[in-house]
Each structure stands twice: as structure tokens, then as C-alpha cells.
mmCIF file of C-alpha atoms in Angstrom:
data_model
loop_
_atom_site.group_PDB
_atom_site.id
_atom_site.type_symbol
_atom_site.label_atom_id
_atom_site.label_comp_id
_atom_site.label_asym_id
_atom_site.label_seq_id
_atom_site.Cartn_x
_atom_site.Cartn_y
_atom_site.Cartn_z
ATOM 1 C CA UNK A 233 172.963 -105.248 -38.948
ATOM 2 C CA UNK A 234 173.084 -108.960 -38.320
ATOM 3 C CA UNK A 235 172.425 -108.935 -34.577
ATOM 4 C CA UNK A 236 168.913 -107.556 -34.974
ATOM 5 C CA UNK A 237 168.001 -110.402 -37.343
ATOM 6 C CA UNK A 238 169.494 -112.922 -34.953
ATOM 7 C CA UNK A 239 167.643 -111.407 -31.987
ATOM 8 C CA UNK A 240 164.328 -111.606 -33.808
ATOM 9 C CA UNK A 241 164.932 -115.264 -34.708
ATOM 10 C CA UNK A 242 165.797 -116.100 -31.083
ATOM 11 C CA UNK A 243 162.628 -114.474 -29.760
ATOM 12 C CA UNK A 244 160.476 -116.216 -32.369
ATOM 13 C CA UNK A 245 162.071 -119.560 -31.456
ATOM 14 C CA UNK A 246 161.426 -119.000 -27.746
ATOM 15 C CA UNK A 247 157.873 -117.709 -28.220
ATOM 16 C CA UNK A 248 156.338 -119.638 -31.138
ATOM 17 C CA UNK A 249 153.155 -117.546 -31.062
ATOM 18 C CA UNK A 250 155.240 -114.600 -32.294
ATOM 19 C CA UNK A 251 156.571 -116.682 -35.195
ATOM 20 C CA UNK A 252 152.978 -117.532 -36.143
ATOM 21 C CA UNK A 253 151.970 -113.864 -35.794
ATOM 22 C CA UNK A 254 155.039 -111.921 -36.978
ATOM 23 C CA UNK A 255 153.137 -108.620 -37.030
ATOM 24 C CA UNK A 256 153.085 -108.763 -33.204
ATOM 25 C CA UNK A 257 156.893 -108.658 -33.000
ATOM 26 C CA UNK A 258 158.408 -105.401 -34.192
ATOM 27 C CA UNK A 259 162.126 -104.650 -33.912
ATOM 28 C CA UNK A 260 163.560 -101.138 -34.079
ATOM 29 C CA UNK A 261 167.073 -99.730 -34.194
ATOM 30 C CA UNK A 262 167.317 -96.472 -32.242
ATOM 31 C CA UNK A 263 170.074 -93.945 -31.547
ATOM 32 C CA UNK A 264 172.436 -95.516 -34.050
ATOM 33 C CA UNK A 265 176.052 -94.472 -34.267
ATOM 34 C CA UNK A 266 178.857 -95.557 -36.545
ATOM 35 C CA UNK A 267 182.178 -95.576 -34.729
ATOM 36 C CA UNK A 268 185.506 -95.761 -36.520
ATOM 37 C CA UNK A 269 188.787 -95.215 -34.744
ATOM 38 C CA UNK A 270 191.143 -95.369 -37.696
ATOM 39 C CA UNK A 271 191.785 -93.241 -40.736
ATOM 40 C CA UNK A 272 193.810 -96.094 -42.249
ATOM 41 C CA UNK A 273 191.053 -98.724 -42.094
ATOM 42 C CA UNK A 274 187.432 -98.475 -43.173
ATOM 43 C CA UNK A 275 186.413 -100.991 -40.472
ATOM 44 C CA UNK A 276 183.832 -99.710 -38.018
ATOM 45 C CA UNK A 277 181.393 -100.578 -35.278
ATOM 46 C CA UNK A 278 177.651 -100.088 -35.166
ATOM 47 C CA UNK A 279 176.433 -98.861 -31.780
ATOM 48 C CA UNK A 280 172.715 -98.672 -31.253
ATOM 49 C CA UNK A 281 169.786 -99.443 -29.051
ATOM 50 C CA UNK A 282 167.776 -102.471 -30.092
ATOM 51 C CA UNK A 283 164.103 -102.120 -29.276
ATOM 52 C CA UNK A 284 161.801 -105.126 -29.166
ATOM 53 C CA UNK A 285 158.080 -104.367 -29.282
ATOM 54 C CA UNK A 286 155.661 -107.182 -28.515
ATOM 55 C CA UNK A 287 152.080 -106.123 -29.226
ATOM 56 C CA UNK A 288 149.021 -107.791 -27.697
ATOM 57 C CA UNK A 289 151.418 -110.015 -25.766
ATOM 58 C CA UNK A 290 149.658 -112.574 -23.571
ATOM 59 C CA UNK A 291 152.524 -114.798 -22.401
ATOM 60 C CA UNK A 292 154.368 -114.103 -19.165
ATOM 61 C CA UNK A 293 156.798 -111.187 -19.361
ATOM 62 C CA UNK A 294 159.536 -113.439 -17.971
ATOM 63 C CA UNK A 295 159.438 -115.534 -21.135
ATOM 64 C CA UNK A 296 160.349 -112.545 -23.328
ATOM 65 C CA UNK A 297 162.965 -111.290 -20.870
ATOM 66 C CA UNK A 298 164.635 -114.693 -20.547
ATOM 67 C CA UNK A 299 164.678 -115.173 -24.332
ATOM 68 C CA UNK A 300 166.382 -111.787 -24.669
ATOM 69 C CA UNK A 301 168.880 -112.508 -21.879
ATOM 70 C CA UNK A 302 169.785 -115.913 -23.308
ATOM 71 C CA UNK A 303 170.396 -114.341 -26.699
ATOM 72 C CA UNK A 304 172.425 -111.506 -25.153
ATOM 73 C CA UNK A 305 174.593 -113.901 -23.171
ATOM 74 C CA UNK A 306 176.090 -115.156 -26.440
ATOM 75 C CA UNK A 307 175.657 -112.159 -28.722
ATOM 76 C CA UNK A 308 176.154 -109.123 -26.484
ATOM 77 C CA UNK A 309 177.959 -110.300 -23.319
ATOM 78 C CA UNK A 310 179.097 -106.746 -22.535
ATOM 79 C CA UNK A 311 175.582 -106.122 -21.225
ATOM 80 C CA UNK A 312 176.444 -108.297 -18.244
ATOM 81 C CA UNK A 313 179.966 -107.024 -17.599
ATOM 82 C CA UNK A 314 178.919 -103.409 -18.090
ATOM 83 C CA UNK A 315 176.196 -103.846 -15.484
ATOM 84 C CA UNK A 316 178.874 -104.187 -12.818
ATOM 85 C CA UNK A 317 180.465 -100.971 -14.083
ATOM 86 C CA UNK A 318 177.235 -99.029 -13.594
ATOM 87 C CA UNK A 319 176.314 -98.939 -17.286
ATOM 88 C CA UNK A 320 172.731 -99.606 -18.328
ATOM 89 C CA UNK A 321 171.637 -103.059 -19.387
ATOM 90 C CA UNK A 322 168.155 -103.995 -20.493
ATOM 91 C CA UNK A 323 165.233 -101.682 -19.872
ATOM 92 C CA UNK A 324 161.527 -102.173 -20.479
ATOM 93 C CA UNK A 325 158.140 -100.528 -20.571
ATOM 94 C CA UNK A 326 154.689 -102.052 -20.692
ATOM 95 C CA UNK A 327 151.250 -100.791 -21.537
ATOM 96 C CA UNK A 328 148.537 -102.857 -19.902
ATOM 97 C CA UNK A 329 145.833 -103.412 -22.510
ATOM 98 C CA UNK A 330 143.549 -105.647 -20.452
ATOM 99 C CA UNK A 331 143.802 -108.445 -17.884
ATOM 100 C CA UNK A 332 145.463 -110.791 -20.365
ATOM 101 C CA UNK A 333 147.376 -108.599 -22.834
ATOM 102 C CA UNK A 334 150.102 -106.008 -22.776
ATOM 103 C CA UNK A 335 152.266 -104.155 -25.227
ATOM 104 C CA UNK A 336 155.819 -104.803 -24.046
ATOM 105 C CA UNK A 337 158.954 -102.919 -25.056
ATOM 106 C CA UNK A 338 162.427 -104.248 -24.187
ATOM 107 C CA UNK A 339 165.482 -102.141 -25.014
ATOM 108 C CA UNK A 340 169.102 -103.202 -24.985
ATOM 109 C CA UNK A 341 172.378 -101.598 -26.036
ATOM 110 C CA UNK A 342 174.004 -103.369 -28.964
ATOM 111 C CA UNK A 343 177.312 -103.161 -30.773
ATOM 112 C CA UNK A 344 178.357 -104.884 -33.947
ATOM 113 C CA UNK A 345 181.884 -104.910 -35.328
ATOM 114 C CA UNK A 346 182.346 -104.798 -39.078
ATOM 115 C CA UNK A 347 185.728 -105.609 -40.599
ATOM 116 C CA UNK A 348 186.297 -104.022 -43.999
ATOM 117 C CA UNK A 349 189.276 -105.140 -46.075
ATOM 118 C CA UNK A 350 190.503 -103.482 -49.233
ATOM 119 C CA UNK A 351 192.150 -106.150 -51.365
ATOM 120 C CA UNK A 352 194.970 -105.475 -53.814
ATOM 121 C CA UNK A 353 192.532 -106.209 -56.632
ATOM 122 C CA UNK A 354 190.477 -103.217 -55.521
ATOM 123 C CA UNK A 355 187.685 -105.429 -54.238
ATOM 124 C CA UNK A 356 186.283 -104.603 -50.804
ATOM 125 C CA UNK A 357 185.208 -107.359 -48.415
ATOM 126 C CA UNK A 358 182.853 -106.732 -45.518
ATOM 127 C CA UNK A 359 182.593 -109.148 -42.594
ATOM 128 C CA UNK A 360 180.470 -108.866 -39.470
ATOM 129 C CA UNK A 361 182.444 -110.216 -36.542
ATOM 130 C CA UNK A 362 180.673 -112.068 -33.738
ATOM 131 C CA UNK A 363 181.497 -111.701 -30.100
ATOM 132 C CA UNK A 364 184.536 -113.490 -28.704
ATOM 133 C CA UNK A 365 183.729 -116.360 -26.362
ATOM 134 C CA UNK A 366 183.205 -115.192 -22.789
ATOM 135 C CA UNK A 367 186.103 -115.731 -20.391
ATOM 136 C CA UNK A 368 185.944 -118.738 -18.105
ATOM 137 C CA UNK A 369 184.590 -117.402 -14.787
ATOM 138 C CA UNK A 370 186.794 -119.880 -12.954
ATOM 139 C CA UNK A 371 189.980 -118.762 -14.686
ATOM 140 C CA UNK A 372 192.484 -120.937 -16.503
ATOM 141 C CA UNK A 373 192.526 -124.663 -15.917
ATOM 142 C CA UNK A 374 194.218 -125.342 -12.582
ATOM 143 C CA UNK A 375 197.274 -127.505 -12.172
ATOM 144 C CA UNK A 376 197.483 -129.919 -9.283
ATOM 145 C CA UNK A 377 194.319 -129.499 -7.179
ATOM 146 C CA UNK A 378 195.400 -132.008 -4.556
ATOM 147 C CA UNK A 379 196.685 -129.165 -2.371
ATOM 148 C CA UNK A 380 193.297 -127.476 -2.376
ATOM 149 C CA UNK A 381 191.528 -130.634 -1.323
ATOM 150 C CA UNK A 382 193.883 -131.463 1.527
ATOM 151 C CA UNK A 383 196.334 -134.005 0.193
ATOM 152 C CA UNK A 384 199.480 -132.405 1.551
ATOM 153 C CA UNK A 385 202.693 -134.329 1.748
ATOM 154 C CA UNK A 386 206.055 -133.437 3.057
ATOM 155 C CA UNK A 387 206.825 -131.457 -0.140
ATOM 156 C CA UNK A 388 203.835 -129.090 -0.516
ATOM 157 C CA UNK A 389 205.677 -126.815 -2.967
ATOM 158 C CA UNK A 390 205.822 -129.667 -5.464
ATOM 159 C CA UNK A 391 202.036 -129.998 -5.220
ATOM 160 C CA UNK A 392 201.613 -126.435 -6.492
ATOM 161 C CA UNK A 393 203.103 -127.147 -9.911
ATOM 162 C CA UNK A 394 201.035 -127.473 -13.046
ATOM 163 C CA UNK A 395 202.261 -131.017 -13.576
ATOM 164 C CA UNK A 396 199.402 -133.470 -14.016
ATOM 165 C CA UNK A 397 198.623 -135.740 -11.127
ATOM 166 C CA UNK A 398 200.260 -139.133 -11.583
#
């Protein structure tokens, strides 16, 4: 499971104290499932809950949350699109140890696609596939934007083409 390793590295990079004290950052994989939708291909998907445990954590909680969100934006973007569909995103719990320290748990749903290929030689290759790039929130590149910004001439239909502006 490559995503868990990547998540740990991202948190350690964002919170150097955890890199210096690796025993205070514990990562768990919970409720794991292996999903395969084909009897003709051995490819599959890991589905699990990643659990981040920060012990004796004295930085601001926001720092850990933002590090996790920044990682998820690139590595598990479905967390953000699923939120709008009513599916759970990140969750957390904290145990207050004293005025300066907490034990913090952050949980997030993770998936990881694994492509398995059986070669003619009998060899099997296994490849973990990253997430596709997120779609552009503004859609495809527009054509002639002069119409939008008020440069109408006598032939407005021509302005709506995708021809570049001369």
C-alpha cells in the first residue's frame, strides 16, 4: 500500500518534529477491503480507512489537518468530490493530555488501484496506479473570450467560434 507511505512522508515533511520523533506518528490501515470486478483480470483495488495517530502532539491541530488535506488533494481527490455527494471525508478525534499536548487521530477513506498483468512469459507485473489529474474546475480552454468581455461587433456569431483571436 503505497499511499500510506506517501501520506506519512507528507506529514513528516509538513511537521518536522514528527520526522525527528517518528514514534509519535503512527499510521494504521483499518477496515481494509480488496475489490476486484473481473474474473478475467487479477487487477484489484485496495479500499481502506487510513488512520493517522499523532501522540503527545503540541503543534496546532490545523497544521496536521492542512498537511493531510494537501496530500489528499493530489492523492485521494475523491474525498472532496464525494463530500458533495454526502459521503464521509476526513474525521478526527482528540484526547486532551494537558494544556499543551493532545493525542490526535485523523481518519480518511483511501483507495489504491493495482494493475496486475500476466505476461506471455508467465511473469506477473504489479503496478500501483496513481490518481488521474483532477479536472479543470473552469472546464476546457475557452475559444474567443471577446464576447464575454463585451467586444461585440456586427457578427456576434463569429465571435463564438474557437478560432484564436487575431
